XYZ file of C-alpha atoms in Angstrom:
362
model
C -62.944 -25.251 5.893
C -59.826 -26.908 4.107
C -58.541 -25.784 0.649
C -58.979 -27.017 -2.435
C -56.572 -29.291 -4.302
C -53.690 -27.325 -4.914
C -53.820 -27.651 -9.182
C -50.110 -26.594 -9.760
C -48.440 -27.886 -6.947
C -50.630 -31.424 -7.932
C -49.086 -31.285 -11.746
C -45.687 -29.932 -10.725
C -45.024 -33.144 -8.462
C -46.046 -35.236 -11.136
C -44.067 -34.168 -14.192
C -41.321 -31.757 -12.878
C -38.632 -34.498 -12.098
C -39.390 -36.591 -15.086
C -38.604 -33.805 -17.864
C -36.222 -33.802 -20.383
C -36.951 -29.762 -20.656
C -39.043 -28.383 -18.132
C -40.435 -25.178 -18.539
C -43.558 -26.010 -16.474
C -41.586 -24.673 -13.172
C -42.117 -21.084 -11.651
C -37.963 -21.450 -10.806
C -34.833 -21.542 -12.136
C -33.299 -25.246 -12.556
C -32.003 -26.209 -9.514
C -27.862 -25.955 -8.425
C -26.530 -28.485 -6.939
C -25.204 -28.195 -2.853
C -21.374 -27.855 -4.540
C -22.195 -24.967 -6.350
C -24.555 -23.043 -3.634
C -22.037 -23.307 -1.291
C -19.654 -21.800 -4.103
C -22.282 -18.873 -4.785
C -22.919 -18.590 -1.090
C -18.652 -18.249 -0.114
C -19.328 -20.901 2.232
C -17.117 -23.933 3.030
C -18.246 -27.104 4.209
C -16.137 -26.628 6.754
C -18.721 -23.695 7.761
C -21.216 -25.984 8.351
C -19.954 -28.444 10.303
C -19.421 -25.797 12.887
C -23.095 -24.719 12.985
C -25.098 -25.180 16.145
C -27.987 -28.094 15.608
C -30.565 -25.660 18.237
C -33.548 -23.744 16.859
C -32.602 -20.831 15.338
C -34.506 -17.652 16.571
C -38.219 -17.369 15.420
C -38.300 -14.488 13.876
C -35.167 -15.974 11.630
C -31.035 -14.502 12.654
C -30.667 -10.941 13.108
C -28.111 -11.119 10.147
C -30.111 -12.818 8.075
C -33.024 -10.144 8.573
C -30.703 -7.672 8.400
C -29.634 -8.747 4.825
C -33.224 -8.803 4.007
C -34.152 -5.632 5.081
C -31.661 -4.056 3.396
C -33.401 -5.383 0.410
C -36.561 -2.609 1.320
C -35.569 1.285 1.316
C -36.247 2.174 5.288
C -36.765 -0.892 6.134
C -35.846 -2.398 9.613
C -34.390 -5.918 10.819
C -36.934 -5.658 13.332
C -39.905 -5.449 10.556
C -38.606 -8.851 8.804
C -40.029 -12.064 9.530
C -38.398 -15.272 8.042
C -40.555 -17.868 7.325
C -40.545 -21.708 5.845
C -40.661 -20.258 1.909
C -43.128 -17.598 0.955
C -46.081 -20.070 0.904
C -45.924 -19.700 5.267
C -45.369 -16.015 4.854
C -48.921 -15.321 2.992
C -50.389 -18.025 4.705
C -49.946 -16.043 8.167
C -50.144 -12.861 6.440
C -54.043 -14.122 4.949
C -54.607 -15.689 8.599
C -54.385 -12.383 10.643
C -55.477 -9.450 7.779
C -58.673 -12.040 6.454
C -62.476 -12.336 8.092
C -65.178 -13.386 6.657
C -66.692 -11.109 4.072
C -63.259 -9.347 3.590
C -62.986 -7.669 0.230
C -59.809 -9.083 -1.379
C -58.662 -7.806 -5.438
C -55.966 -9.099 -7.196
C -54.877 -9.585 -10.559
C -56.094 -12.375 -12.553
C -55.463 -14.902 -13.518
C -52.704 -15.661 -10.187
C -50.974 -18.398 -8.203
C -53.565 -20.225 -6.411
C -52.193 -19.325 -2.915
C -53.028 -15.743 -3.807
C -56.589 -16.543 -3.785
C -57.765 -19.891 -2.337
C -55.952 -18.849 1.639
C -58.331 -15.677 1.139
C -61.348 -17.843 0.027
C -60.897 -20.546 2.679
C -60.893 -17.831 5.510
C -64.560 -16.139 3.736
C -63.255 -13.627 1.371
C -64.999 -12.257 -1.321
C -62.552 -12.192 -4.239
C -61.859 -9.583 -6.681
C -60.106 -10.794 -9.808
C -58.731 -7.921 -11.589
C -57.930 -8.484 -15.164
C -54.260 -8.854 -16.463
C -55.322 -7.104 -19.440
C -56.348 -3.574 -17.580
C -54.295 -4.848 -14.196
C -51.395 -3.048 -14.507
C -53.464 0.934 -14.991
C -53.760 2.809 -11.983
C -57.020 4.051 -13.486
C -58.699 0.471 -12.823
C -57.555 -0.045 -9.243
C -59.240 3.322 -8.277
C -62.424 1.862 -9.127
C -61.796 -1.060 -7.162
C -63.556 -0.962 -3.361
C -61.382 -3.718 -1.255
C -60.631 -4.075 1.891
C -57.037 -5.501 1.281
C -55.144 -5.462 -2.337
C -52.740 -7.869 -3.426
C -49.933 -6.678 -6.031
C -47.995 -9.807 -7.169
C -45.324 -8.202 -9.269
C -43.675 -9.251 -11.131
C -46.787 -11.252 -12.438
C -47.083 -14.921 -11.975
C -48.043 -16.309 -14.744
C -48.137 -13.588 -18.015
C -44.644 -11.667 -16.247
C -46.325 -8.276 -16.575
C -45.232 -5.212 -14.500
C -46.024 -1.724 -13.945
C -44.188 0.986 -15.850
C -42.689 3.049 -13.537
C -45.046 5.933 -14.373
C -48.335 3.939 -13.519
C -46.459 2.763 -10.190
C -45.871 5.965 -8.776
C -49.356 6.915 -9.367
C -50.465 3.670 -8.085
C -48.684 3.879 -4.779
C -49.260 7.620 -4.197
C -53.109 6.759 -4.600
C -52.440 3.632 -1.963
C -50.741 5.836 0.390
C -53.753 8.955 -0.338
C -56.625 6.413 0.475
C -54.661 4.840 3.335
C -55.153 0.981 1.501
C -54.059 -2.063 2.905
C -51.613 -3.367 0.453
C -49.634 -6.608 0.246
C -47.021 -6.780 -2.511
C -46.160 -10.334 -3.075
C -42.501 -9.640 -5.113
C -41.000 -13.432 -5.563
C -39.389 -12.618 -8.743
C -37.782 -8.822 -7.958
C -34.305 -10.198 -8.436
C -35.511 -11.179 -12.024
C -36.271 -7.329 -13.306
C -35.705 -7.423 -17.241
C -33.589 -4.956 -17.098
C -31.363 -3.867 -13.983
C -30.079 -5.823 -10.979
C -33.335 -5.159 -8.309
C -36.914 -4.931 -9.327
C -39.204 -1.743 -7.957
C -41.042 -3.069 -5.042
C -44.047 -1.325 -3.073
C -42.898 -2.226 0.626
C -43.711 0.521 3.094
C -44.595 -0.683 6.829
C -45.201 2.263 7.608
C -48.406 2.657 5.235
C -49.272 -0.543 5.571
C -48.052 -1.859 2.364
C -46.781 -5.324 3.841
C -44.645 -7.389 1.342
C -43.605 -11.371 1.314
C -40.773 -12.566 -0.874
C -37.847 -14.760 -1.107
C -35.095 -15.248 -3.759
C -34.968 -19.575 -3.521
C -36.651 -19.415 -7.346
C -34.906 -16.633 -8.936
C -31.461 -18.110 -7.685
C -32.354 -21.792 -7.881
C -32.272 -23.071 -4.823
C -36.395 -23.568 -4.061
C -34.927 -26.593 -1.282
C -33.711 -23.864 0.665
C -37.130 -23.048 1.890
C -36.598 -19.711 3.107
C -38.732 -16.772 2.846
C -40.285 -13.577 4.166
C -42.737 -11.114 5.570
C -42.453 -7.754 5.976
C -44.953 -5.672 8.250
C -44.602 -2.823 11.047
C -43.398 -4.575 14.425
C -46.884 -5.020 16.139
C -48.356 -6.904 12.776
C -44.925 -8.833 12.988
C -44.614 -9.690 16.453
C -48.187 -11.577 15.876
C -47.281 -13.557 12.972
C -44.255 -14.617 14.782
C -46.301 -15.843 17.656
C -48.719 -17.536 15.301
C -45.747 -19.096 13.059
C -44.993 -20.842 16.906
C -47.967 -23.220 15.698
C -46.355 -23.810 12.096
C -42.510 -24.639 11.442
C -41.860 -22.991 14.453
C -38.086 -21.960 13.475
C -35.996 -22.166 9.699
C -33.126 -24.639 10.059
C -30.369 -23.156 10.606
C -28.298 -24.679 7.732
C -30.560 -23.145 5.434
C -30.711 -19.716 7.222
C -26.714 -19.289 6.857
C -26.711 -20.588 2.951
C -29.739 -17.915 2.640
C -27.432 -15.167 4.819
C -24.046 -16.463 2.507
C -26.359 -15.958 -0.926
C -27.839 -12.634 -0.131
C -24.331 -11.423 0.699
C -22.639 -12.479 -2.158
C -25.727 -11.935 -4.636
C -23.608 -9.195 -7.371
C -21.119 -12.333 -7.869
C -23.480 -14.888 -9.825
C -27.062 -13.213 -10.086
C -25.780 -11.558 -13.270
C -25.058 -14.925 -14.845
C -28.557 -16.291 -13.705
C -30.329 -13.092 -15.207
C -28.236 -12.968 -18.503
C -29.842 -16.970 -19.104
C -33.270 -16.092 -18.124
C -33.614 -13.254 -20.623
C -31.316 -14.994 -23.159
C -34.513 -17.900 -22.393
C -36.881 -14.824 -23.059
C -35.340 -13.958 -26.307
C -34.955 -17.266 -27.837
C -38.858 -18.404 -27.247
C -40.114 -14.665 -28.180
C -38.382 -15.307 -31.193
C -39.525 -18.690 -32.176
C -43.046 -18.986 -30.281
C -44.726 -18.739 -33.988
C -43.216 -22.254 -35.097
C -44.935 -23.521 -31.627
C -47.814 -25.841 -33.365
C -51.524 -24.809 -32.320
C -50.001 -21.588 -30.583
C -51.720 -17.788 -31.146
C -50.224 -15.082 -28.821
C -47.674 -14.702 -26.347
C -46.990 -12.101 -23.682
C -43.041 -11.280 -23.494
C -42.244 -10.920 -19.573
C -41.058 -7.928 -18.463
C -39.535 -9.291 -15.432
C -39.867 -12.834 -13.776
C -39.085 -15.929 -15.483
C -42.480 -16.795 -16.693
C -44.561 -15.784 -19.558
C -48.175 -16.214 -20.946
C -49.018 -18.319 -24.151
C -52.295 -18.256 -26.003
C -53.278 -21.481 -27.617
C -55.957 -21.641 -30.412
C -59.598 -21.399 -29.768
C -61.307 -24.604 -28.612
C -57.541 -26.372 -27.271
C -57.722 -27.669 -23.867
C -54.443 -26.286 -22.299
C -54.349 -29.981 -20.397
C -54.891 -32.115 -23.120
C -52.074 -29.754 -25.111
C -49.440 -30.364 -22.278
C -50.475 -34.116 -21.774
C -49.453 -35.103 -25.706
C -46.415 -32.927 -25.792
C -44.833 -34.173 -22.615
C -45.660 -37.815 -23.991
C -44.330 -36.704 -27.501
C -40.975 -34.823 -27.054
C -40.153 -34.833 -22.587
C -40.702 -30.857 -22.769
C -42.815 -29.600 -19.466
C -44.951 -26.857 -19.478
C -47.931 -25.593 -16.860
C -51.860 -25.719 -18.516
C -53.606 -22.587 -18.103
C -56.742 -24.354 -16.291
C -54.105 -24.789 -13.401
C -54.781 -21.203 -13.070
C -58.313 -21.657 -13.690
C -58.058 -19.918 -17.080
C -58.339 -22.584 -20.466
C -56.771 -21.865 -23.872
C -53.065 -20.758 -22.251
C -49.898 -22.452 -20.780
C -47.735 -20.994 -18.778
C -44.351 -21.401 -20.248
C -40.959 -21.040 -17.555
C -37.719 -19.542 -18.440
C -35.829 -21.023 -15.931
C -33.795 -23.701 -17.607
C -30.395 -23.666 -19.013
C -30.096 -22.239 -22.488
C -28.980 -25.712 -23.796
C -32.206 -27.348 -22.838
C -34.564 -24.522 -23.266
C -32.778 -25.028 -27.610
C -33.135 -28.517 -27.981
C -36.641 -27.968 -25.885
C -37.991 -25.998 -28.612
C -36.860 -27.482 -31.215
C -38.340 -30.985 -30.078
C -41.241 -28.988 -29.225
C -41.589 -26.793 -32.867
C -41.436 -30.218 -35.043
C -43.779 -32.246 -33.304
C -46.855 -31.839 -35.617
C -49.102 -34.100 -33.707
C -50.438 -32.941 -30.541
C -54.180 -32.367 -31.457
């Protein structure tokens, strides 16, 4: 079996570049090289001195070491650095997924989540955002393997911390297999580090990376997280993938980890300030109904009127005003678009201003 087409990704490549505003992205606007290497306290200099060989498989023991420093009792040895988190759940799914495997998650999700799972035989479980995030509903849930992607992609829900506890003491009681897919932990809304639910030693696996939250997606880097024997197979099965990371991007990911406290302040302050500004004015949106405020992430959840297709909705006001935004049948659910608060406060203004007086989109 082969996937379906991959609805975001398909829409992304289409409109992304082309956007005056584009809050259609699951990522912060992009830096340019200059300024990485500036966030990263790297030189060019640096570079020019790397070694062109493969780097090792499993990724640099320095870079794995910053990474597992990310995960309380976490080892280097239980990191796994992969092409971008899209290789980490796709050998994650590969090895923990057979036919007839019970998979729940909460709905609606990123399509990876999901379609990996259903292209291997899963049975799916979609878990409703709206009673996702109670530890009362996931202990009526019979799976053989849960996913946790938190904070949410695309309403930016989380757990309070009361119903996480509970959640992973009932994990750990009932000895679940648990993968916690935490992309946007460096995005909590309030804080510098999200909670995250990483434990090899339960088997509560994680993947993750930090290329959206600090705007550098072209980096590619990512990660899984597992005890040693679950790792040591992925590694062997990533041999038949990319292989290795390039090296140039493991010691810019190594440089930003290290020097994260000097400019992820900056990038949080602008993604809430985003938050704040469209929470504020979502109302003068035309056609618009409801609208989840993220509590961590950079993306939020925005109810359109009954009978609007989401596609037709983002179509016209693209045409009409250059502002990007994601249709809610991209996630397989109509009458919503996922709205990103990754661009720069200037933008995201004008953005929603184009976007408030433009009074003919249906």
């Amino acid at each position: 079996m082969e996937p379906r087409e991959f609805f975001i990704e398909d829409r992304l490549e289409r409109f992304r570049l082309k956007a005056f505003c584009n809050l259609g992205e699951s990522g912060l606007g992009y830096f340019r090289l200059e300024e990485v290497l500036g966030m990263a306290g790297i030189s060019f200099s640096d570079l020019l001195d790397l070694p062109m060989n493969d780097a090792p498989n499993q990724g640099s023991l320095a870079l794995r070491r910053a990474i597992a420093n990310l995960y309380p009792g976490v080892s280097p040895e239980q990191v796994l650095v992969t092409t971008g988190t899209g290789e980490a759940l796709y050998l994650a799914f590969h090895m923990l997924v057979k036919p007839k495997t019970k998979v729940a998650l909460i709905w609606p999700a990123f399509q990876a989540l999901y379609e990996i799972p259903k292209m291997l035989g899963a049975e799916i479980i979609p878990v409703p955002h709206e009673s996702g995030f109670l530890v009362s509903t996931w202990k009526e849930i019979d799976a053989d393997l849960y996913i946790l992607n938190h904070p949410h992609n695309p309403t930016g829900k989380t757990f309070s911390d009361l119903e996480w506890e509970k959640l992973l003491s009932w994990f750990r009681e009932k000895k679940k297999l648990v993968l916690f897919d935490e992309h946007y932990r460096f995005l909590p809304s309030e804080g510098f580090l999200g909670k995250t639910g990483v434990d090899p030693d339960h088997t509560f696996y994680g993947t993750g990376s930090f290329t959206k939250c600090f705007g550098v997606t072209g980096l590619r880097v990512g990660w899984l997280v597992a005890e040693e024997s679950f790792l040591q197979r992925a590694r062997s099965f990533k041999d038949y993938l990319t292989h290795t990371v390039s090296p140039i991007s493991e010691r810019i990911a190594l440089g930003l980890l290290e020097n994260k406290e000097s400019f992820l302040p900056g990038i949080q302050t602008r993604v809430r300030n985003n938050i704040v500004r469209f929470t504020s004015l979502w109302r003068k949106l035309p056609h618009t109904k409801d609208f989840t405020v993220p509590q961590g992430g950079l993306v939020g959840w925005l109810m359109l009127e009954p009978g609007i297709s989401s596609e037709e909705y983002a179509d016209r006001l693209f045409e009409k005003t250059g502002v990007f935004v994601l249709p809610g049948s991209n996630f397989e659910e109509e009458g919503f678009l996922r709205i990103g608060f990754g661009e720069t406060e200037e933008r995201m203004a004008e953005g929603l201003k184009r976007w408030s007086e433009c009074t003919d989109l249906i």
